[in-house]
Amino acid sequence: MSVAPLQALSVDELRRRSSTKWRRYPDDVLPLFVAETDYPLAPAITARLTEAVGLGDTGYTPPDPGIRDAFAQFALRRFGWEVDPARVRSTCDVMMGVVEILRVVTNPGDRVIVTPPVYPPFYDCVREVGAEPETVPLVDTGDAWELDLLGIEAALAGGARAVLLCNPHNPTGTAHARESLAALADLAAGFGAAVISDEIHAPLVQPGASFTPFLAASETAAKVGFAVTSASKAFNLAGLKCAVMVTAGDETAKIVADMPDEVEWRTGLFGALAGVAALSPESDAYLDSLLAALDENRRLLADLLAEHLPAARYRIPDAGYLAWVDLTDLGWGDNPAVKILREAKVALHFGPYFGAEGAGHVRINFACAPEVLREAITRIGALAAS
């Protein structure tokens, strides 16, 4: 049975929001840059937060706000992944969880492998702990992006101590294959390295694609890996601050369990309450409807680019609502989003921020109303035709 796509809010309604997406630029700019969605909250989240506000329930986050069990049940229900709730610990957000794990598994001066083009904060998080990012770019096969396992092996052989993985990948939307993840785990184990997998986009993998949690890729992956994730990307909860760190091996579980209490205290109470509501079965229909809307938009974007920007190169993503688009052939320089913002009044994410491999590229957030996406690409197309 087909699922009705979720309807986005109107631009007039969205401009009443106070978040970055709607306050960063003037009202004449269409914002398709930062990873916020334009949809209403899931009803279960609205109900839970409304109840909390009515009660004045704004105190400290309790030791067990329910997020561990909610995540384990969600993982089993949506991914077929068995997670031990005792090996789930919450913190403020995904990047904070990544930093705290890196603090333990690396030493200052160590190198950490990142796979560009990749989410810009990865570089900052590695440097925050005194380590240095070592880039091993994804391989473009012509049909898909894949991990460069030979390049990762060479970096590990050269002394890199950890791999910071994005699964599904931001900005390409790639859901990495189980075989590739298992091979990565074998490499990490062979060189005594850790793998930290950011899986925040996992709930947004389209039904036609296959998501493999890194910790479930193999027995070896369960031993060498850490997963850090959140309901915030799929359910638009970034401002509420709640993520989970997940482990499956005895040694990795001890590393997370031994972290200072303050790491967990940073979890926002509203983030935990909203996260539990988001991950509950009550919100599954909302998530399915969101996926249907994103499926329509990822395909609409392909049609719009073919019509208005035929020189653009775009591969429909497996997951998420972020499109990685190569505009090199338009001749708009290494950072075409600057010209697009200035002359077309459309805000896209700057490609070079994702690494040197982002030159000539933009990232487009298509979690919006179809008419907003259509207007944005029409504006950019008019700029190309001028």
Short mmCIF file of C-alpha atoms in Angstrom, two decimals:
data_model
loop_
_atom_site.label_atom_id
_atom_site.label_comp_id
_atom_site.label_asym_id
_atom_site.label_seq_id
_atom_site.Cartn_x
_atom_site.Cartn_y
_atom_site.Cartn_z
CA MET A 1 0.00 0.00 0.00
CA SER A 2 1.38 3.39 -0.96
CA VAL A 3 2.10 5.95 1.75
CA ALA A 4 0.92 9.54 1.40
CA PRO A 5 3.88 11.95 1.37
CA LEU A 6 4.21 14.27 4.36
CA GLN A 7 3.26 17.85 3.53
CA ALA A 8 5.75 20.63 4.25
CA LEU A 9 4.73 23.82 6.01
CA SER A 10 4.31 26.97 3.94
CA VAL A 11 7.18 29.41 3.59
CA ASP A 12 5.17 32.01 5.52
CA GLU A 13 4.83 29.59 8.43
CA LEU A 14 8.47 28.58 8.24
CA ARG A 15 9.68 32.18 8.38
CA ARG A 16 8.16 32.37 11.86
CA ARG A 17 10.73 29.81 13.01
CA SER A 18 13.77 31.08 14.90
CA SER A 19 16.21 28.36 13.86
CA THR A 20 19.33 28.83 11.74
CA LYS A 21 17.72 27.82 8.47
CA TRP A 22 15.19 30.65 8.63
CA ARG A 23 17.24 33.34 10.38
CA ARG A 24 20.64 33.07 8.72
CA TYR A 25 19.66 34.93 5.53
CA PRO A 26 17.22 37.73 4.54
CA ASP A 27 13.67 36.91 3.53
CA ASP A 28 14.42 37.21 -0.19
CA VAL A 29 16.70 34.14 0.04
CA LEU A 30 15.37 30.59 -0.25
CA PRO A 31 17.34 28.56 2.33
CA LEU A 32 18.31 25.05 1.21
CA PHE A 33 21.60 24.77 3.08
CA VAL A 34 21.63 23.57 6.69
CA ALA A 35 20.12 20.17 7.53
CA GLU A 36 16.76 21.20 8.97
CA THR A 37 13.48 19.99 7.53
CA ASP A 38 10.41 22.05 6.62
CA TYR A 39 7.85 19.59 7.95
CA PRO A 40 5.69 19.74 11.08
CA LEU A 41 6.81 17.67 14.04
CA ALA A 42 5.56 14.13 14.47
CA PRO A 43 2.33 14.33 16.50
CA ALA A 44 3.72 12.12 19.27
CA ILE A 45 6.61 14.57 19.76
CA THR A 46 4.34 17.61 19.83
CA ALA A 47 2.09 15.92 22.39
CA ARG A 48 4.97 14.91 24.65
CA LEU A 49 6.67 18.30 24.62
CA THR A 50 3.36 20.13 25.11
CA GLU A 51 2.68 17.97 28.13
CA ALA A 52 6.13 18.67 29.55
CA VAL A 53 5.75 22.44 29.12
CA GLY A 54 2.33 22.35 30.75
CA LEU A 55 3.80 20.54 33.75
CA GLY A 56 6.83 22.82 33.96
CA ASP A 57 8.87 19.66 33.39
CA THR A 58 12.08 21.54 32.58
CA GLY A 59 14.52 20.22 35.17
CA TYR A 60 17.55 17.99 34.96
CA THR A 61 17.58 14.92 32.73
CA PRO A 62 17.10 11.75 34.83
CA PRO A 63 19.60 8.86 34.75
CA ASP A 64 17.25 6.83 32.52
CA PRO A 65 14.83 8.97 30.51
CA GLY A 66 13.86 5.96 28.40
CA ILE A 67 16.03 6.71 25.39
CA ARG A 68 18.11 3.51 25.72
CA ASP A 69 15.14 1.18 25.47
CA ALA A 70 13.44 3.33 22.83
CA PHE A 71 16.52 3.23 20.62
CA ALA A 72 16.99 -0.54 21.02
CA GLN A 73 13.36 -1.18 20.09
CA PHE A 74 13.57 1.21 17.12
CA ALA A 75 16.77 -0.43 15.87
CA LEU A 76 15.17 -3.88 15.99
CA ARG A 77 11.93 -2.72 14.42
CA ARG A 78 13.38 -0.60 11.61
CA PHE A 79 16.79 -2.21 10.94
CA GLY A 80 16.52 -5.75 12.34
CA TRP A 81 19.45 -4.85 14.60
CA GLU A 82 19.56 -6.30 18.11
CA VAL A 83 20.97 -3.71 20.51
CA ASP A 84 21.58 -4.26 24.21
CA PRO A 85 20.02 -1.24 25.98
CA ALA A 86 22.68 -1.55 28.67
CA ARG A 87 25.24 -0.66 26.00
CA VAL A 88 23.51 2.57 25.00
CA ARG A 89 24.48 5.83 26.68
CA SER A 90 23.15 9.28 25.88
CA THR A 91 24.90 12.61 25.46
CA CYS A 92 24.24 16.06 24.00
CA ASP A 93 24.62 15.46 20.27
CA VAL A 94 26.33 13.20 17.78
CA MET A 95 29.46 15.30 17.32
CA MET A 96 29.93 15.55 21.08
CA GLY A 97 29.67 11.78 21.31
CA VAL A 98 32.27 11.43 18.56
CA VAL A 99 34.62 13.80 20.37
CA GLU A 100 34.31 11.97 23.70
CA ILE A 101 35.06 8.61 22.06
CA LEU A 102 38.01 10.08 20.15
CA ARG A 103 39.42 11.42 23.42
CA VAL A 104 39.74 7.84 24.66
CA VAL A 105 40.80 5.94 21.53
CA THR A 106 43.40 8.45 20.28
CA ASN A 107 46.25 10.49 21.69
CA PRO A 108 47.27 14.04 20.74
CA GLY A 109 49.09 13.96 17.43
CA ASP A 110 47.43 10.75 16.23
CA ARG A 111 45.83 10.65 12.80
CA VAL A 112 42.16 9.86 12.25
CA ILE A 113 40.90 8.78 8.83
CA VAL A 114 38.01 10.71 7.31
CA THR A 115 36.45 9.95 3.93
CA PRO A 116 35.70 13.16 2.02
CA PRO A 117 33.65 14.71 0.73
CA VAL A 118 32.29 14.54 4.25
CA TYR A 119 30.32 16.49 6.86
CA PRO A 120 32.49 19.53 7.69
CA PRO A 121 32.44 19.16 11.53
CA PHE A 122 34.30 15.86 11.19
CA TYR A 123 37.51 17.81 10.62
CA ASP A 124 36.88 20.08 13.60
CA CYS A 125 36.01 17.20 15.94
CA VAL A 126 39.25 15.38 15.14
CA ARG A 127 41.27 18.53 15.78
CA GLU A 128 39.36 19.27 18.98
CA VAL A 129 40.97 16.25 20.62
CA GLY A 130 44.44 17.17 19.35
CA ALA A 131 44.46 14.60 16.55
CA GLU A 132 44.86 15.26 12.83
CA PRO A 133 42.44 14.22 10.07
CA GLU A 134 43.91 12.04 7.35
CA THR A 135 41.80 12.13 4.21
CA VAL A 136 41.03 9.00 2.22
CA PRO A 137 38.41 10.17 -0.29
CA LEU A 138 35.47 8.07 -1.37
CA VAL A 139 35.86 6.35 -4.73
CA ASP A 140 33.37 7.33 -7.43
CA THR A 141 32.79 4.19 -9.48
CA GLY A 142 30.60 6.02 -11.97
CA ASP A 143 27.51 4.39 -10.50
CA ALA A 144 28.08 4.92 -6.78
CA TRP A 145 30.47 6.12 -4.10
CA GLU A 146 32.41 3.52 -2.14
CA LEU A 147 34.95 3.45 0.66
CA ASP A 148 38.53 3.31 -0.63
CA LEU A 149 39.54 0.24 1.35
CA LEU A 150 43.03 0.11 -0.16
CA GLY A 151 43.57 3.75 0.74
CA ILE A 152 42.27 3.16 4.27
CA GLU A 153 44.57 0.15 4.64
CA ALA A 154 47.54 2.26 3.58
CA ALA A 155 46.63 4.99 6.07
CA LEU A 156 46.23 2.47 8.89
CA ALA A 157 49.53 0.84 7.96
CA GLY A 158 51.05 4.31 8.15
CA GLY A 159 49.91 4.72 11.73
CA ALA A 160 46.37 6.16 11.70
CA ARG A 161 44.63 5.14 14.91
CA ALA A 162 40.94 5.49 14.09
CA VAL A 163 38.42 5.79 11.26
CA LEU A 164 35.59 8.31 11.50
CA LEU A 165 32.87 6.82 9.32
CA CYS A 166 29.70 8.47 8.03
CA ASN A 167 27.05 5.77 7.47
CA PRO A 168 24.87 6.70 5.63
CA HIS A 169 27.27 9.20 4.15
CA ASN A 170 26.78 12.95 4.25
CA PRO A 171 26.75 14.58 1.67
CA THR A 172 26.47 11.79 -0.93
CA GLY A 173 23.61 9.89 0.72
CA THR A 174 25.47 6.60 0.30
CA ALA A 175 24.35 3.65 2.41
CA HIS A 176 27.59 1.66 2.60
CA ALA A 177 27.39 -2.01 1.70
CA ARG A 178 27.67 -4.65 4.43
CA GLU A 179 30.65 -6.24 2.69
CA SER A 180 32.50 -2.92 2.60
CA LEU A 181 31.81 -2.26 6.29
CA ALA A 182 32.91 -5.76 7.27
CA ALA A 183 36.14 -5.33 5.29
CA LEU A 184 36.71 -1.98 7.03
CA ALA A 185 36.26 -3.68 10.39
CA ASP A 186 38.81 -6.34 9.47
CA LEU A 187 41.32 -3.64 8.52
CA ALA A 188 40.77 -1.75 11.76
CA ALA A 189 41.15 -4.91 13.83
CA GLY A 190 44.32 -5.86 12.00
CA PHE A 191 45.95 -2.55 12.86
CA GLY A 192 44.47 -2.15 16.34
CA ALA A 193 42.36 0.85 15.34
CA ALA A 194 38.83 1.91 16.23
CA VAL A 195 35.93 2.79 13.95
CA ILE A 196 33.47 5.46 15.05
CA SER A 197 30.34 5.43 12.89
CA ASP A 198 28.07 8.48 12.69
CA GLU A 199 24.69 6.94 11.81
CA ILE A 200 22.42 9.96 12.26
CA HIS A 201 20.93 9.57 8.76
CA ALA A 202 20.08 5.86 9.23
CA PRO A 203 16.32 6.34 9.78
CA LEU A 204 16.19 8.12 6.40
CA VAL A 205 17.41 5.24 4.21
CA GLN A 206 14.87 4.73 1.45
CA PRO A 207 13.00 1.38 1.31
CA GLY A 208 14.72 0.46 -1.96
CA ALA A 209 18.16 0.77 -0.36
CA SER A 210 19.71 -1.31 2.41
CA PHE A 211 21.16 0.12 5.64
CA THR A 212 23.71 -1.90 7.58
CA PRO A 213 24.58 -0.59 11.06
CA PHE A 214 28.36 -0.75 11.35
CA LEU A 215 28.21 -2.74 14.60
CA ALA A 216 26.01 -5.33 12.86
CA ALA A 217 28.25 -5.73 9.80
CA SER A 218 30.28 -8.56 11.36
CA GLU A 219 31.52 -9.97 14.65
CA THR A 220 34.72 -8.02 14.16
CA ALA A 221 32.83 -4.78 13.61
CA ALA A 222 31.01 -5.35 16.88
CA LYS A 223 34.37 -5.52 18.65
CA VAL A 224 36.15 -2.53 17.08
CA GLY A 225 33.25 -0.17 16.52
CA PHE A 226 31.28 2.59 18.17
CA ALA A 227 28.04 3.98 16.74
CA VAL A 228 26.78 7.46 17.53
CA THR A 229 23.32 8.47 16.38
CA SER A 230 20.19 10.47 17.14
CA ALA A 231 16.57 10.96 16.15
CA SER A 232 17.39 14.61 15.50
CA LYS A 233 18.00 14.48 11.74
CA ALA A 234 14.94 12.47 10.76
CA PHE A 235 12.59 14.20 13.18
CA ASN A 236 14.09 17.72 13.08
CA LEU A 237 15.11 17.84 16.75
CA ALA A 238 18.62 19.31 16.50
CA GLY A 239 17.89 22.11 18.94
CA LEU A 240 16.79 19.74 21.71
CA LYS A 241 20.13 17.95 22.19
CA CYS A 242 20.02 14.20 22.64
CA ALA A 243 22.19 11.54 20.99
CA VAL A 244 23.18 8.00 21.87
CA MET A 245 26.52 6.19 21.85
CA VAL A 246 26.10 2.49 21.13
CA THR A 247 28.56 -0.38 21.56
CA ALA A 248 28.45 -4.13 21.05
CA GLY A 249 31.81 -5.39 22.38
CA ASP A 250 33.05 -5.73 25.95
CA GLU A 251 36.04 -3.42 25.55
CA THR A 252 34.18 -0.73 23.64
CA ALA A 253 31.28 -0.89 26.10
CA LYS A 254 33.68 -0.33 28.99
CA ILE A 255 35.17 2.71 27.24
CA VAL A 256 31.75 4.36 26.99
CA ALA A 257 30.63 3.23 30.46
CA ASP A 258 33.78 4.71 32.02
CA MET A 259 33.20 8.16 30.55
CA PRO A 260 32.59 10.91 33.13
CA ASP A 261 28.99 11.34 34.29
CA GLU A 262 29.03 14.83 32.81
CA VAL A 263 29.06 13.35 29.31
CA GLU A 264 25.61 11.92 29.98
CA TRP A 265 24.41 14.92 32.00
CA ARG A 266 24.72 17.00 28.83
CA THR A 267 21.68 15.22 27.39
CA GLY A 268 18.82 17.71 27.10
CA LEU A 269 15.64 16.67 28.89
CA PHE A 270 13.45 17.84 26.02
CA GLY A 271 15.79 16.07 23.63
CA ALA A 272 15.34 12.82 25.53
CA LEU A 273 11.56 13.21 25.79
CA ALA A 274 11.27 14.04 22.09
CA GLY A 275 13.69 11.26 21.17
CA VAL A 276 11.66 8.64 22.99
CA ALA A 277 8.49 9.83 21.25
CA ALA A 278 10.23 9.89 17.86
CA LEU A 279 11.60 6.37 18.22
CA SER A 280 8.33 4.90 19.44
CA PRO A 281 6.08 2.81 17.17
CA GLU A 282 3.60 5.70 17.36
CA SER A 283 5.90 7.74 15.08
CA ASP A 284 6.54 5.03 12.48
CA ALA A 285 3.71 6.22 10.22
CA TYR A 286 5.11 9.76 10.33
CA LEU A 287 8.57 8.50 9.37
CA ASP A 288 7.16 6.45 6.49
CA SER A 289 5.28 9.52 5.25
CA LEU A 290 8.43 11.61 5.52
CA LEU A 291 10.37 9.03 3.51
CA ALA A 292 7.69 9.11 0.83
CA ALA A 293 7.98 12.91 0.58
CA LEU A 294 11.76 12.74 0.38
CA ASP A 295 11.60 10.03 -2.26
CA GLU A 296 9.43 12.25 -4.42
CA ASN A 297 11.72 15.23 -3.92
CA ARG A 298 14.99 13.41 -4.61
CA ARG A 299 13.52 12.34 -7.96
CA LEU A 300 11.96 15.74 -8.62
CA LEU A 301 15.37 17.31 -8.11
CA ALA A 302 16.82 15.06 -10.81
CA ASP A 303 14.10 16.18 -13.22
CA LEU A 304 14.54 19.85 -12.33
CA LEU A 305 18.29 19.73 -12.81
CA ALA A 306 17.90 17.99 -16.16
CA GLU A 307 15.48 20.71 -17.26
CA HIS A 308 17.14 23.84 -15.86
CA LEU A 309 20.79 22.87 -15.27
CA PRO A 310 21.65 20.07 -17.71
CA ALA A 311 25.36 20.61 -17.05
CA ALA A 312 24.88 19.58 -13.41
CA ARG A 313 25.81 16.09 -12.28
CA TYR A 314 23.69 14.52 -9.54
CA ARG A 315 23.26 10.97 -8.30
CA ILE A 316 20.00 10.23 -6.49
CA PRO A 317 20.96 9.42 -2.86
CA ASP A 318 20.14 6.22 -1.00
CA ALA A 319 19.33 8.09 2.18
CA GLY A 320 18.64 11.44 3.74
CA TYR A 321 17.50 14.70 2.22
CA LEU A 322 20.83 16.12 1.10
CA ALA A 323 21.84 16.19 -2.57
CA TRP A 324 25.47 16.38 -3.64
CA VAL A 325 25.54 18.21 -6.97
CA ASP A 326 28.57 18.84 -9.19
CA LEU A 327 28.33 22.23 -10.94
CA THR A 328 31.91 22.26 -12.19
CA ASP A 329 30.89 22.42 -15.85
CA LEU A 330 29.02 25.68 -15.27
CA GLY A 331 32.33 27.45 -14.70
CA TRP A 332 31.23 29.15 -11.48
CA GLY A 333 34.48 28.42 -9.65
CA ASP A 334 35.41 26.20 -6.74
CA ASN A 335 32.56 27.48 -4.57
CA PRO A 336 29.55 28.00 -6.86
CA ALA A 337 27.17 28.44 -3.90
CA VAL A 338 28.62 31.92 -3.38
CA LYS A 339 27.50 33.10 -6.83
CA ILE A 340 24.16 31.32 -6.44
CA LEU A 341 23.50 33.03 -3.12
CA ARG A 342 24.51 36.46 -4.37
CA GLU A 343 22.77 36.41 -7.75
CA ALA A 344 19.97 33.83 -7.54
CA LYS A 345 19.09 34.38 -3.86
CA VAL A 346 19.22 30.66 -3.06
CA ALA A 347 21.33 29.50 -0.13
CA LEU A 348 23.07 26.14 -0.66
CA HIS A 349 25.83 24.55 1.41
CA PHE A 350 29.35 25.40 0.24
CA GLY A 351 30.97 22.39 -1.45
CA PRO A 352 34.60 23.13 -0.44
CA TYR A 353 33.61 22.93 3.24
CA PHE A 354 33.32 19.16 2.73
CA GLY A 355 36.98 18.90 1.72
CA ALA A 356 39.04 19.54 -1.40
CA GLU A 357 36.82 17.03 -3.22
CA GLY A 358 33.95 19.50 -2.84
CA ALA A 359 35.39 22.03 -5.27
CA GLY A 360 32.77 22.95 -7.84
CA HIS A 361 30.01 21.26 -5.82
CA VAL A 362 27.03 22.34 -3.75
CA ARG A 363 24.88 20.49 -1.23
CA ILE A 364 21.14 21.01 -1.60
CA ASN A 365 18.63 20.30 1.19
CA PHE A 366 15.50 18.98 -0.51
CA ALA A 367 13.44 18.43 2.67
CA CYS A 368 11.02 21.13 1.62
CA ALA A 369 7.81 21.66 -0.31
CA PRO A 370 8.11 20.63 -3.98
CA GLU A 371 7.23 24.17 -5.03
CA VAL A 372 10.12 25.56 -2.97
CA LEU A 373 12.52 23.13 -4.61
CA ARG A 374 11.10 23.99 -8.02
CA GLU A 375 11.49 27.73 -7.41
CA ALA A 376 15.06 27.33 -6.18
CA ILE A 377 16.26 25.33 -9.17
CA THR A 378 14.37 27.61 -11.56
CA ARG A 379 16.20 30.60 -10.09
CA ILE A 380 19.56 28.89 -10.46
CA GLY A 381 18.70 27.81 -14.00
CA ALA A 382 17.85 31.39 -14.91
CA LEU A 383 21.26 32.45 -13.60
CA ALA A 384 22.93 29.83 -15.79
CA ALA A 385 20.97 31.02 -18.82
CA SER A 386 21.79 34.70 -18.31
#
